[in-house]
Tab-separated table of C-alpha atoms in Angstrom:
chain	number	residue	atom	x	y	z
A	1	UNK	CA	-15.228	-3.608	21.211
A	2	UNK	CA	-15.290	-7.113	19.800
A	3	UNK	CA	-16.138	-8.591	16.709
A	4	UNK	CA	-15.245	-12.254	17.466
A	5	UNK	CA	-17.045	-14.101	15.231
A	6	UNK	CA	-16.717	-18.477	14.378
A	7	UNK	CA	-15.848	-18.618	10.906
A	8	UNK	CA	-15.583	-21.825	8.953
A	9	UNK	CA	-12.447	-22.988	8.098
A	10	UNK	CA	-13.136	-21.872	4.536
A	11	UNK	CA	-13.911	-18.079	5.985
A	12	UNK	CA	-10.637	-17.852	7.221
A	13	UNK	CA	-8.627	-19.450	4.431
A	14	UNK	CA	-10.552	-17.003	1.807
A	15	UNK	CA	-8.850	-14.059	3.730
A	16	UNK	CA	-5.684	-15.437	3.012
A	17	UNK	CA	-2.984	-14.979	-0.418
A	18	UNK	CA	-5.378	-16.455	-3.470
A	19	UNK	CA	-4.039	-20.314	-3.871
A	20	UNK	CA	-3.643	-20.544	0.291
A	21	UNK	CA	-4.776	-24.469	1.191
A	22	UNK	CA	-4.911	-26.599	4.079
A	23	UNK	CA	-2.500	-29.720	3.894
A	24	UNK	CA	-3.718	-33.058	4.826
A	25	UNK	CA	-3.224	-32.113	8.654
A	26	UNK	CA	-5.043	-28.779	8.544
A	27	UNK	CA	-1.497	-27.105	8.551
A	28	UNK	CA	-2.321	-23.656	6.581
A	29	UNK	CA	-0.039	-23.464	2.966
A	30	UNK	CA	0.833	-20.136	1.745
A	31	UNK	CA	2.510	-20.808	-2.296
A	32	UNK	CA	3.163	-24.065	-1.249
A	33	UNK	CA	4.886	-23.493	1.576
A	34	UNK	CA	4.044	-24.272	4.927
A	35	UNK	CA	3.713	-21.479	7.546
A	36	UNK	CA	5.677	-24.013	9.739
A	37	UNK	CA	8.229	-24.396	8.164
A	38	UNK	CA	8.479	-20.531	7.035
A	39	UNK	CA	8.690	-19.714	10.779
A	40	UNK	CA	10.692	-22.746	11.430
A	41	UNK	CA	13.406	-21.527	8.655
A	42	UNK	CA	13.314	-17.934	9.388
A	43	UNK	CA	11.839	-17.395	12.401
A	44	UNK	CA	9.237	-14.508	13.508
A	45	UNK	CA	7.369	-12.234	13.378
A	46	UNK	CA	7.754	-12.815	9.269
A	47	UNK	CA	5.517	-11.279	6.513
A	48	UNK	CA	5.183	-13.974	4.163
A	49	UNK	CA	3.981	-12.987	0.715
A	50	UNK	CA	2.347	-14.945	-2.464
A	51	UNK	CA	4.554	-14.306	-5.224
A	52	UNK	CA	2.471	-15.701	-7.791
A	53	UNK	CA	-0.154	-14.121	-6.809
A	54	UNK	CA	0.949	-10.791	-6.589
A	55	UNK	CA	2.257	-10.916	-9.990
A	56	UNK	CA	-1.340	-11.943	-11.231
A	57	UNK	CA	-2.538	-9.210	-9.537
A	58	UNK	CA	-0.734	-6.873	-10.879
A	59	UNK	CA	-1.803	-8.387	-14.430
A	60	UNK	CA	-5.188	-8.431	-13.353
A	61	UNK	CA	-4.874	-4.417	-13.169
A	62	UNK	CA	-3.579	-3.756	-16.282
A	63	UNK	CA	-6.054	-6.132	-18.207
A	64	UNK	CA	-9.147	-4.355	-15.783
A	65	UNK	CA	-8.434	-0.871	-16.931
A	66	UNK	CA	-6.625	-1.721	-20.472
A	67	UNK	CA	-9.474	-3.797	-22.038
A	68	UNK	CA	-11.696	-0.887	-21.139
A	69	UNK	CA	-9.261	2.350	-21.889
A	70	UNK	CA	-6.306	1.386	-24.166
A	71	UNK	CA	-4.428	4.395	-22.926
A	72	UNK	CA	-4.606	3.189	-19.766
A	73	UNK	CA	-1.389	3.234	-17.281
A	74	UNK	CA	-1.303	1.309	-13.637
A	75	UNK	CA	1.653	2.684	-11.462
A	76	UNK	CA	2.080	0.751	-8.111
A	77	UNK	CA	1.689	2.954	-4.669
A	78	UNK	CA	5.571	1.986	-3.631
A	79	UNK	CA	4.282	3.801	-0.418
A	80	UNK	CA	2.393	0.544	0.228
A	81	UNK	CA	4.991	-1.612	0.533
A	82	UNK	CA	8.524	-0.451	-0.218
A	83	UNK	CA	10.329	-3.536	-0.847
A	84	UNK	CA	12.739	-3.526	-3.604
A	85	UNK	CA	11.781	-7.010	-4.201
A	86	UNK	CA	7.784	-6.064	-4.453
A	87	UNK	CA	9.049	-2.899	-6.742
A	88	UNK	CA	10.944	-5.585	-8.857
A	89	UNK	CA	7.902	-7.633	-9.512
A	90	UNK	CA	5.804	-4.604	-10.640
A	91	UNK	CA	8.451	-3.343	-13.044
A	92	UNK	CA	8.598	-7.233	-14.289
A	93	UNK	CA	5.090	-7.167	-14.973
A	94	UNK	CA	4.916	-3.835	-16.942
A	95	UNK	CA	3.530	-1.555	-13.969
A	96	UNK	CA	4.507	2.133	-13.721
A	97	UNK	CA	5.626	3.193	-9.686
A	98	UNK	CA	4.536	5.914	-7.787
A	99	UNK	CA	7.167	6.751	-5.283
A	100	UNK	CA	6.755	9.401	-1.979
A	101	UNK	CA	9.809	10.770	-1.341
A	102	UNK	CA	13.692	9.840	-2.029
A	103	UNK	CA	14.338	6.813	-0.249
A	104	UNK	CA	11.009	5.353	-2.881
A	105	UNK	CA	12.851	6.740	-6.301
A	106	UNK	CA	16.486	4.666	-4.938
A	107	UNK	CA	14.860	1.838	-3.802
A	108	UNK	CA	12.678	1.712	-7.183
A	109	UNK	CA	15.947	2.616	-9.187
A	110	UNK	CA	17.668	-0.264	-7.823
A	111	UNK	CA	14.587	-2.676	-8.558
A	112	UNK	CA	15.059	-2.081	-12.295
A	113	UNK	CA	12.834	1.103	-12.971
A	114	UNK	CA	13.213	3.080	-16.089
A	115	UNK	CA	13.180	6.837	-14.098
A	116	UNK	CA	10.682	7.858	-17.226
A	117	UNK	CA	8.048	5.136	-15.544
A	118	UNK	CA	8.547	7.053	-12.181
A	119	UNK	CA	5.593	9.308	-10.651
A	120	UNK	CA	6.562	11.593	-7.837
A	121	UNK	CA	4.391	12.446	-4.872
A	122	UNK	CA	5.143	14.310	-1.912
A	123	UNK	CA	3.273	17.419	-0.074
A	124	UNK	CA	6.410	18.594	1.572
A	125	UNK	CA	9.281	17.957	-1.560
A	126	UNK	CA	12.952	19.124	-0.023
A	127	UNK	CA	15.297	20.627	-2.733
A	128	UNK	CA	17.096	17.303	-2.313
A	129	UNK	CA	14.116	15.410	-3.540
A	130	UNK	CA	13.165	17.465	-6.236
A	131	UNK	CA	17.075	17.521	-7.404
A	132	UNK	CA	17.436	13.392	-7.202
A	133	UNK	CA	14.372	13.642	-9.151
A	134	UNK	CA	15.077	15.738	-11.775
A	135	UNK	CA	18.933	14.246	-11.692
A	136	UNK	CA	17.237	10.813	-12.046
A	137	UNK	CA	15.146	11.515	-14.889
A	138	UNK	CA	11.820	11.096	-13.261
A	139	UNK	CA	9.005	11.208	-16.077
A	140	UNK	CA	6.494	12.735	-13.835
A	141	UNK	CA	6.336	15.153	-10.719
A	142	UNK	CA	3.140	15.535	-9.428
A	143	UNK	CA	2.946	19.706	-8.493
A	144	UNK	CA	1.486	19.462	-5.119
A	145	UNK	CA	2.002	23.446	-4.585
A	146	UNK	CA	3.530	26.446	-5.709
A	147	UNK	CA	6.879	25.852	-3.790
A	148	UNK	CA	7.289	22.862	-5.861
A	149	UNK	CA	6.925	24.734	-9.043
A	150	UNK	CA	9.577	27.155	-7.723
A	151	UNK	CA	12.014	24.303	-7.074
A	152	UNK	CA	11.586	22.874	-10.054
A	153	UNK	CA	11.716	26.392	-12.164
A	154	UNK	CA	15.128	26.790	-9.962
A	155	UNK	CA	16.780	23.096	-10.614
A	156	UNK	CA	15.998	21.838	-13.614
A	157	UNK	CA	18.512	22.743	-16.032
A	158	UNK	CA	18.549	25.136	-18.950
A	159	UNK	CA	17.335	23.299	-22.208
A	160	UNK	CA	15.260	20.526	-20.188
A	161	UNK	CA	11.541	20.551	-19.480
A	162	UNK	CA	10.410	18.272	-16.930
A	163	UNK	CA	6.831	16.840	-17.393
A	164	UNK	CA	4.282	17.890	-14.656
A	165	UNK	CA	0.954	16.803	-13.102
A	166	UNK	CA	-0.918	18.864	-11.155
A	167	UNK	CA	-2.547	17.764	-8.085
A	168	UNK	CA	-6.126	18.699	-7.516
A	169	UNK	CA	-8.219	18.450	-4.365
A	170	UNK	CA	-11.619	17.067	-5.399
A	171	UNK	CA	-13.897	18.185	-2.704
A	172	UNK	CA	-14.879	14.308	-2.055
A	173	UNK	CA	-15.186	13.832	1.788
A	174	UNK	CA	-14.547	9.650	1.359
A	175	UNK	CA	-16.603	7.501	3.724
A	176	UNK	CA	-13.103	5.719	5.800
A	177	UNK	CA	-10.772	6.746	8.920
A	178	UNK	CA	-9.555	9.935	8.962
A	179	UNK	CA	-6.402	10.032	8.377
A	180	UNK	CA	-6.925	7.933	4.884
A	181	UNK	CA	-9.109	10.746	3.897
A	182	UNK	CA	-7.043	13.222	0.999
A	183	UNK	CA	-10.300	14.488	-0.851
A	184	UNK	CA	-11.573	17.154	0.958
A	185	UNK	CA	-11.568	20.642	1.416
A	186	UNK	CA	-9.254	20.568	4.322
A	187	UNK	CA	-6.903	18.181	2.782
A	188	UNK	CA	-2.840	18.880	3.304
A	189	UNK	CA	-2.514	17.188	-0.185
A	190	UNK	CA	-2.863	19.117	-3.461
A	191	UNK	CA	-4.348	22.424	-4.311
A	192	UNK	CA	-8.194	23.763	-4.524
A	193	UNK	CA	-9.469	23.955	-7.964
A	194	UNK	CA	-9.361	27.751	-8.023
A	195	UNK	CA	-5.532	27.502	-6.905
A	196	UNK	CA	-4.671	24.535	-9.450
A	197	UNK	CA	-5.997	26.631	-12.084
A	198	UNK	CA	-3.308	29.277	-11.286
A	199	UNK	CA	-0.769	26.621	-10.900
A	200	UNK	CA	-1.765	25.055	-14.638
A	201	UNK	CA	-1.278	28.890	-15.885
A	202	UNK	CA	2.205	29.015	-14.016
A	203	UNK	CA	3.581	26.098	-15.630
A	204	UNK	CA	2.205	26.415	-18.848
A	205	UNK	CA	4.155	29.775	-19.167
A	206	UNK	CA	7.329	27.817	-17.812
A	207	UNK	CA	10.594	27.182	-20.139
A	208	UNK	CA	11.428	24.525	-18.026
A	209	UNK	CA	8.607	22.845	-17.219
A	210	UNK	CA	5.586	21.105	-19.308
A	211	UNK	CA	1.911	20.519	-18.260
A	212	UNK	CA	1.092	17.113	-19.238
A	213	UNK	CA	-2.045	17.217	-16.857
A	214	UNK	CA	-4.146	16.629	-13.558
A	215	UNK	CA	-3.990	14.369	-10.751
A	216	UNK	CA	-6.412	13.424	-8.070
A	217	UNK	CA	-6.986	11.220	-5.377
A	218	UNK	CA	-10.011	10.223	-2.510
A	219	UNK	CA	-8.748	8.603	0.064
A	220	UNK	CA	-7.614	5.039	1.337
A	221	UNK	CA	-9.526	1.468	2.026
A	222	UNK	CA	-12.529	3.572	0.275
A	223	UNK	CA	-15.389	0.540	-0.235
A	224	UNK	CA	-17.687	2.442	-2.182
A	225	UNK	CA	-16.557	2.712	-5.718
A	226	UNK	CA	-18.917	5.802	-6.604
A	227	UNK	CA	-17.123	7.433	-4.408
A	228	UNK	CA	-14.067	7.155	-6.119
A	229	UNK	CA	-15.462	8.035	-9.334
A	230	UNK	CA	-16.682	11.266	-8.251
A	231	UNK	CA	-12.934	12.449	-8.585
A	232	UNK	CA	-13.115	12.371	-12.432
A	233	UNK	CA	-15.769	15.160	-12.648
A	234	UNK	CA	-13.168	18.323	-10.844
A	235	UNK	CA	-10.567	16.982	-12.673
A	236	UNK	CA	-12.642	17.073	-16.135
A	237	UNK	CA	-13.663	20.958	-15.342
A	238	UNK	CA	-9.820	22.283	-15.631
A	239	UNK	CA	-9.653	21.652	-19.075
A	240	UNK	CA	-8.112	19.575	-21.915
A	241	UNK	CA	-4.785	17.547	-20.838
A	242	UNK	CA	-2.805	14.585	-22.287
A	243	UNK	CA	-2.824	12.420	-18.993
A	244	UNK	CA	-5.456	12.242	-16.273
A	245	UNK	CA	-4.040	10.668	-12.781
A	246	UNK	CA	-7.049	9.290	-10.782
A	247	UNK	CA	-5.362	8.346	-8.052
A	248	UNK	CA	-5.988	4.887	-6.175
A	249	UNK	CA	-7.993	4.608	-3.107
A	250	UNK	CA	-9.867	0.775	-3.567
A	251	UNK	CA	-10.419	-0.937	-0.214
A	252	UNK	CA	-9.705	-4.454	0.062
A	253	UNK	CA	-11.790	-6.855	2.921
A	254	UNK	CA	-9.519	-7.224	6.006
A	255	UNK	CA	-12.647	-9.128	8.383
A	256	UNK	CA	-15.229	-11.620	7.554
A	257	UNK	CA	-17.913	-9.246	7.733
A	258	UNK	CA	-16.610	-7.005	5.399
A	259	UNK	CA	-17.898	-6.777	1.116
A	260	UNK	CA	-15.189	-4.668	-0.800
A	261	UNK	CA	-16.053	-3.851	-4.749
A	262	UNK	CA	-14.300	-6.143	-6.945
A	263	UNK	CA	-11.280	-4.883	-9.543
A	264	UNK	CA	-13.751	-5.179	-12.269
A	265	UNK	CA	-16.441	-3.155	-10.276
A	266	UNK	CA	-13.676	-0.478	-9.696
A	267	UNK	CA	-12.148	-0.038	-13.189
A	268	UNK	CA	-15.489	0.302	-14.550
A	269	UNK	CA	-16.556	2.880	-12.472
A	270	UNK	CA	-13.650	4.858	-13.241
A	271	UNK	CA	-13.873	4.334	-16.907
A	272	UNK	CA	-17.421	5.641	-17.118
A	273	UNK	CA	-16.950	8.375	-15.586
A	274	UNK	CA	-13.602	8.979	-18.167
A	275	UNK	CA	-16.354	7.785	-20.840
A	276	UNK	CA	-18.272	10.223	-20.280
A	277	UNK	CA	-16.122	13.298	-19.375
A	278	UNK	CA	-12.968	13.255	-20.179
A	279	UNK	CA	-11.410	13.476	-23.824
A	280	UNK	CA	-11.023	10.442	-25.970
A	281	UNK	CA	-7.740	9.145	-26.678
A	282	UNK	CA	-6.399	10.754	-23.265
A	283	UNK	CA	-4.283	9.147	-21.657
A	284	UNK	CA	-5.256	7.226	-17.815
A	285	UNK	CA	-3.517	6.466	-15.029
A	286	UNK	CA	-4.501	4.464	-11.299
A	287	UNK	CA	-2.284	4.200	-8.271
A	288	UNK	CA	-3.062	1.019	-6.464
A	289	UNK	CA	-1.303	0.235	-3.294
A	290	UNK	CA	-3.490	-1.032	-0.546
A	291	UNK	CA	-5.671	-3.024	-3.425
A	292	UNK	CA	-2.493	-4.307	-5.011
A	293	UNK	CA	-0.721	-5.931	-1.818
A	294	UNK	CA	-2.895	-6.248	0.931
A	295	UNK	CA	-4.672	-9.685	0.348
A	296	UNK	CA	-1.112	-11.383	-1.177
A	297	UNK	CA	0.374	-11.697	2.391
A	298	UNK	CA	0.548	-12.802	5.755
A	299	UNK	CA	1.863	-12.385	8.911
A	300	UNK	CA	3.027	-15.287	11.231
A	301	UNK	CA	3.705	-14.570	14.717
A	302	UNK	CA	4.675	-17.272	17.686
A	303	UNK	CA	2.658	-17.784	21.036
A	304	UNK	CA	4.452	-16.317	23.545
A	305	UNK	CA	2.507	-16.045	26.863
A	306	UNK	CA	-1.124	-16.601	27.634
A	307	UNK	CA	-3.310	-14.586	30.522
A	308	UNK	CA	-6.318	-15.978	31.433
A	309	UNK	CA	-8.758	-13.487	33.490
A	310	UNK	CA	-12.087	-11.456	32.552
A	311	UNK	CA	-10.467	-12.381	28.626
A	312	UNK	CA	-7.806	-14.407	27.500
A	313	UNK	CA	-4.977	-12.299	26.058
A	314	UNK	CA	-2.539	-14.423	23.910
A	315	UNK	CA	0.514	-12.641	23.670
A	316	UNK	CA	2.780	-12.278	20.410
A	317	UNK	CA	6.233	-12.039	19.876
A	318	UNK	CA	5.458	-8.826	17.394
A	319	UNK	CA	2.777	-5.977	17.559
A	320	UNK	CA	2.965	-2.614	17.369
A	321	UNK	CA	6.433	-3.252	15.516
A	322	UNK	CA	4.998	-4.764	12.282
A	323	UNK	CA	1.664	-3.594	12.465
A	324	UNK	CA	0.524	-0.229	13.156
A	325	UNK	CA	-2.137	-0.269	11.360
A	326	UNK	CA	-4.689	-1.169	14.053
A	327	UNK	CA	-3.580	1.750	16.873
A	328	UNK	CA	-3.567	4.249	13.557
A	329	UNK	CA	-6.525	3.166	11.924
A	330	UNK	CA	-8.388	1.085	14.129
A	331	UNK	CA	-8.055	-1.357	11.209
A	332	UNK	CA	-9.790	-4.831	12.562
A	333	UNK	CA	-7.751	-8.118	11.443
A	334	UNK	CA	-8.364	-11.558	11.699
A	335	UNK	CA	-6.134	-14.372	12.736
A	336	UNK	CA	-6.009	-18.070	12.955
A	337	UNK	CA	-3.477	-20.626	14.612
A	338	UNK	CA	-1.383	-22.286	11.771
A	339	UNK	CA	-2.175	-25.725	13.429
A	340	UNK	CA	-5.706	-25.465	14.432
A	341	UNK	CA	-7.857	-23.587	11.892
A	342	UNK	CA	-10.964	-22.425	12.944
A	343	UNK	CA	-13.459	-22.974	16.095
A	344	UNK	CA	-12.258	-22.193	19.274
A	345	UNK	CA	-13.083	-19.493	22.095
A	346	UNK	CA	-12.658	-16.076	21.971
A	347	UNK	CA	-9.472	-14.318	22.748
A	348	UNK	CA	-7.648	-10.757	22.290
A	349	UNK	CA	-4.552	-11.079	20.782
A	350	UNK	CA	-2.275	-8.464	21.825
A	351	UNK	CA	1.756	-7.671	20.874
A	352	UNK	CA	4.694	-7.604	23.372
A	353	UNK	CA	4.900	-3.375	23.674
A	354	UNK	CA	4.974	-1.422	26.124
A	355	UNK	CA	1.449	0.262	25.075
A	356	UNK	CA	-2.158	-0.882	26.032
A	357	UNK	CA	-2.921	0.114	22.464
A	358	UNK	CA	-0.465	-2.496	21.584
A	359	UNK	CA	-3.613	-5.076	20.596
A	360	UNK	CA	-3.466	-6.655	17.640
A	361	UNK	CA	-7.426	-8.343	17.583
A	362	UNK	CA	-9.887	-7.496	20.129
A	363	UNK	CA	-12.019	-10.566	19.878
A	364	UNK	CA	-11.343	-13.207	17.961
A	365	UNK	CA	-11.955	-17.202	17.952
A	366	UNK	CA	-9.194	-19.369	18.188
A	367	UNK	CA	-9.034	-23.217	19.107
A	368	UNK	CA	-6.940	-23.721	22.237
A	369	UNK	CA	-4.274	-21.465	21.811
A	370	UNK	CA	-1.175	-22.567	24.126
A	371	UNK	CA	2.462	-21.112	24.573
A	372	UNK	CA	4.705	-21.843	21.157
A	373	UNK	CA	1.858	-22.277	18.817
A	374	UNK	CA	2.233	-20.245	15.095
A	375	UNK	CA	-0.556	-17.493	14.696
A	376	UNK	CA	-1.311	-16.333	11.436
A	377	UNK	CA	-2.910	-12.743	10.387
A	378	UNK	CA	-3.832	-13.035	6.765
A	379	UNK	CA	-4.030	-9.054	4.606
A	380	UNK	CA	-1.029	-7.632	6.040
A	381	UNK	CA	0.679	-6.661	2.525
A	382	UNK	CA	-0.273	-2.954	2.884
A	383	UNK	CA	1.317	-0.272	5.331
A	384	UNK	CA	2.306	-3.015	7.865
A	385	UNK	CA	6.116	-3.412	6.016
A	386	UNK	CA	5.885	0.248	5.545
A	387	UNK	CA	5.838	1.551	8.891
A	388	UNK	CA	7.741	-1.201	10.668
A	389	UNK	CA	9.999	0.327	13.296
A	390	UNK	CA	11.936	-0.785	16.442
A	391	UNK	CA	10.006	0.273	19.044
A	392	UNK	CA	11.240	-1.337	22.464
A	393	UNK	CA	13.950	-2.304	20.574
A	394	UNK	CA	11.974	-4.665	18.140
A	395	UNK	CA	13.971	-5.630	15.152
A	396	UNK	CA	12.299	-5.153	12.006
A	397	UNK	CA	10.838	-7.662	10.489
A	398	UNK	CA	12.011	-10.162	7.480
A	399	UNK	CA	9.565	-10.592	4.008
A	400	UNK	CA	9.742	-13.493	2.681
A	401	UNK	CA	8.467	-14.566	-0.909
A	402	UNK	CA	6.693	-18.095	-1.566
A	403	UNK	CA	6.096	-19.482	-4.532
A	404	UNK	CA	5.454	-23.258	-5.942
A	405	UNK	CA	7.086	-24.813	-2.941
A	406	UNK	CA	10.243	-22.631	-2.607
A	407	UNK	CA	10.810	-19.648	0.374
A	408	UNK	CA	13.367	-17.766	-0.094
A	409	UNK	CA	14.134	-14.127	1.557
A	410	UNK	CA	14.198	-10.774	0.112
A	411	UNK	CA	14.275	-8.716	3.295
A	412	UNK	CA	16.434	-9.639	6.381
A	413	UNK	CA	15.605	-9.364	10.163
A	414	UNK	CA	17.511	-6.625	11.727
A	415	UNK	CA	20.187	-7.836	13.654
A	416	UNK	CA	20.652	-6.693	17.075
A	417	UNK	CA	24.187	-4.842	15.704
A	418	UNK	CA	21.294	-3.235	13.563
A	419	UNK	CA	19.675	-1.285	16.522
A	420	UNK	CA	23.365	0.364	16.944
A	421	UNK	CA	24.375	1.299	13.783
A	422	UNK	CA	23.497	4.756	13.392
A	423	UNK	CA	24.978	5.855	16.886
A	424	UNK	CA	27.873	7.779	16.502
A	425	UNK	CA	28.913	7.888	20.638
């Protein structure tokens, strides 16, 4: 279905990393760098992010839910976007990091973590994780079931007590796709409130393990702020902890057409709710991801072919490879050429796969796209790094930060010796 729409050349720019400007020939400027001269220097597909501006964004967060709860703790969704170098500027600006997993506790480790600022997720923790964990001195492992309390009853050595949340399925069903939905009922994440109680019990009674409190979480690109808020209230009616978790969840605007709540509208929803429910001098904590990452980059793609039939499909030398959000999700994005912004006819920009799926924007308005021009899709921060792969034998894609003027690279292209290096015949 499209969605093409003819935004201004203001519409398009406000999708883009706060601080984004036109130069003085209508060339788009990303931290004072232009997307020409990114691609030119590093070619693409690249993910180009706003240094500066993610760093005030993560301030922004802290200040949001600080000024309003002073016990108040922001950990960065690492699931988001896994970059040592995004990790890094988190740590640098006082954040906390949810990690999923191993590869998220080394990759935070080696962006300057202190393992007691670490929060572990996972529905499916291996004995490995759990022991890198516990090895590591992660401060807190979020109990998503009663295996993990038997692993950790099993590994963490005599005369230690590792600190514990325990994760609690709200009973939210969130208004968004699917498979962003972790609130209800039928969830795979956490426990029922009957079960968590059992699981608080558990640990409570453990020598080796201590419950410092509850965790929760809605869903992903959630719009509605209420909705998120409605987490507090299950959470409240286990009892008295130190630390409440609420989880993250915020939606950010991907299209034109879209209205997403604003950081202030979110943090005090949340902190109402705490207001009113939960204990006083408690302590809070948010996992942002998507809301933290999505808006401070782009992702610049070259022209490749053109087909010009019952619709024009401009072809991309990326896709599926860098963005699989859309064929997941059915997540719309918008896009611009880095030359020519706004106006135009509509077109369907689609990737260079080997999957009708692979289709980047089913409608969109571009002015007289030819072969070799730069196309730009602004709010790719979130998931599209994550789940980069080499499908058709795509190398993976570089990230590049910007920042007053300067580019410089924090994650490489695969080389083609890269698509090789695991095979052992």
């Amino acid at each position: 279905m499209s969605h093409a729409l003819s935004p201004t050349a203001d519409e398009l720019i406000s999708l883009f990393p706060p601080g984004t400007r036109l130069d003085g020939d209508g060339s788009v400027v990303v931290g004072g760098c232009r997307l020409e001269e990114v691609a030119a220097r590093f070619g693409t597909p690249v993910i180009v992010v706003a240094e500066h501006a993610l760093r005030q964004r993560a301030r922004d967060y802290l200040n949001a839910f600080r000024s309003r709860w002073p016990r108040a703790d922001v950990a960065f969704a690492s699931k988001s976007f896994p970059c040592t170098a995004v990790q890094r500027v988190m740590v640098q600006e006082g954040l906390h990091l949810d990690v999923a997993g191993g590869g998220e506790i080394l990759t935070a480790l080696k962006a300057g973590a202190d393992p007691a600022r670490l929060v572990l997720h996972g529905n499916a923790k291996t004995d490995e994780e759990v022991a890198m964990a516990v090895d590591r001195g992660v401060g807190l492992v979020v109990v998503d079931n009663f295996d993990d309390i038997d692993r950790l009853e099993h590994l963490v050595p005599a005369g230690r007590r590792q600190q514990c949340l325990v994760r609690v399925i709200p009973g939210v069903q969130a208004a968004t796709h699917a498979s962003q939905a972790t609130g209800h009922a039928r969830s795979k994440f956490g426990l029922l409130p009957e079960d968590a109680r059992s699981a608080i019990t558990r640990i409570e009674r453990s020598a080796k393990l201590h419950m410092q409190g509850v965790h929760t979480h809605v869903g992903s690109q959630l719009l509605d702020v209420d909705q998120l808020a409605e987490a507090v209230a299950p959470i409240a009616r286990l009892g008295t902890f130190e630390t409440y978790d609420l989880g993250g969840g915020l939606g950010v605007r991907y299209t034109y057409a879209e209205n997403a709540p604003t950081l202030d509208d979110y943090a005090e929803a949340m902190v109402a709710q705490a207001r009113t429910l939960l204990p006083e001098g408690s302590r809070l904590i948010v996992e942002p991801g998507r809301s933290m990452v999505a808006h401070n980059a782009c992702t610049v793609y070259r022209v490749t072919t053109i087909k010009r039939g019952e619709i024009v499909h401009v072809a991309v030398d990326g896709g599926m490879g860098d963005n699989l959000e859309v064929s997941l999700t059915g997540q719309r994005f918008e896009a611009t050429l880095v030359s020519r912004v706004g106006g135009g006819d509509t077109v369907t920009v689609v990737g260079r796969h080997c999957e009708s799926g692979d289709e980047l924007i089913d409608g969109v308005s571009l002015s007289d796209p030819a072969v070799g021009d730069l196309l730009a899709v602004p709010v790719t921060g979130a998931y599209c790094y994550t789940m980069s792969n080499q499908y058709n034998g795509a190398r993976r894609v570089p990230v590049v930060f910007v920042a007053d003027g300067d580019a410089r690279l924090v994650v490489r292209r695969d080389t083609w010796d890269d698509l090789v290096l695991r095979d052992v015949d």
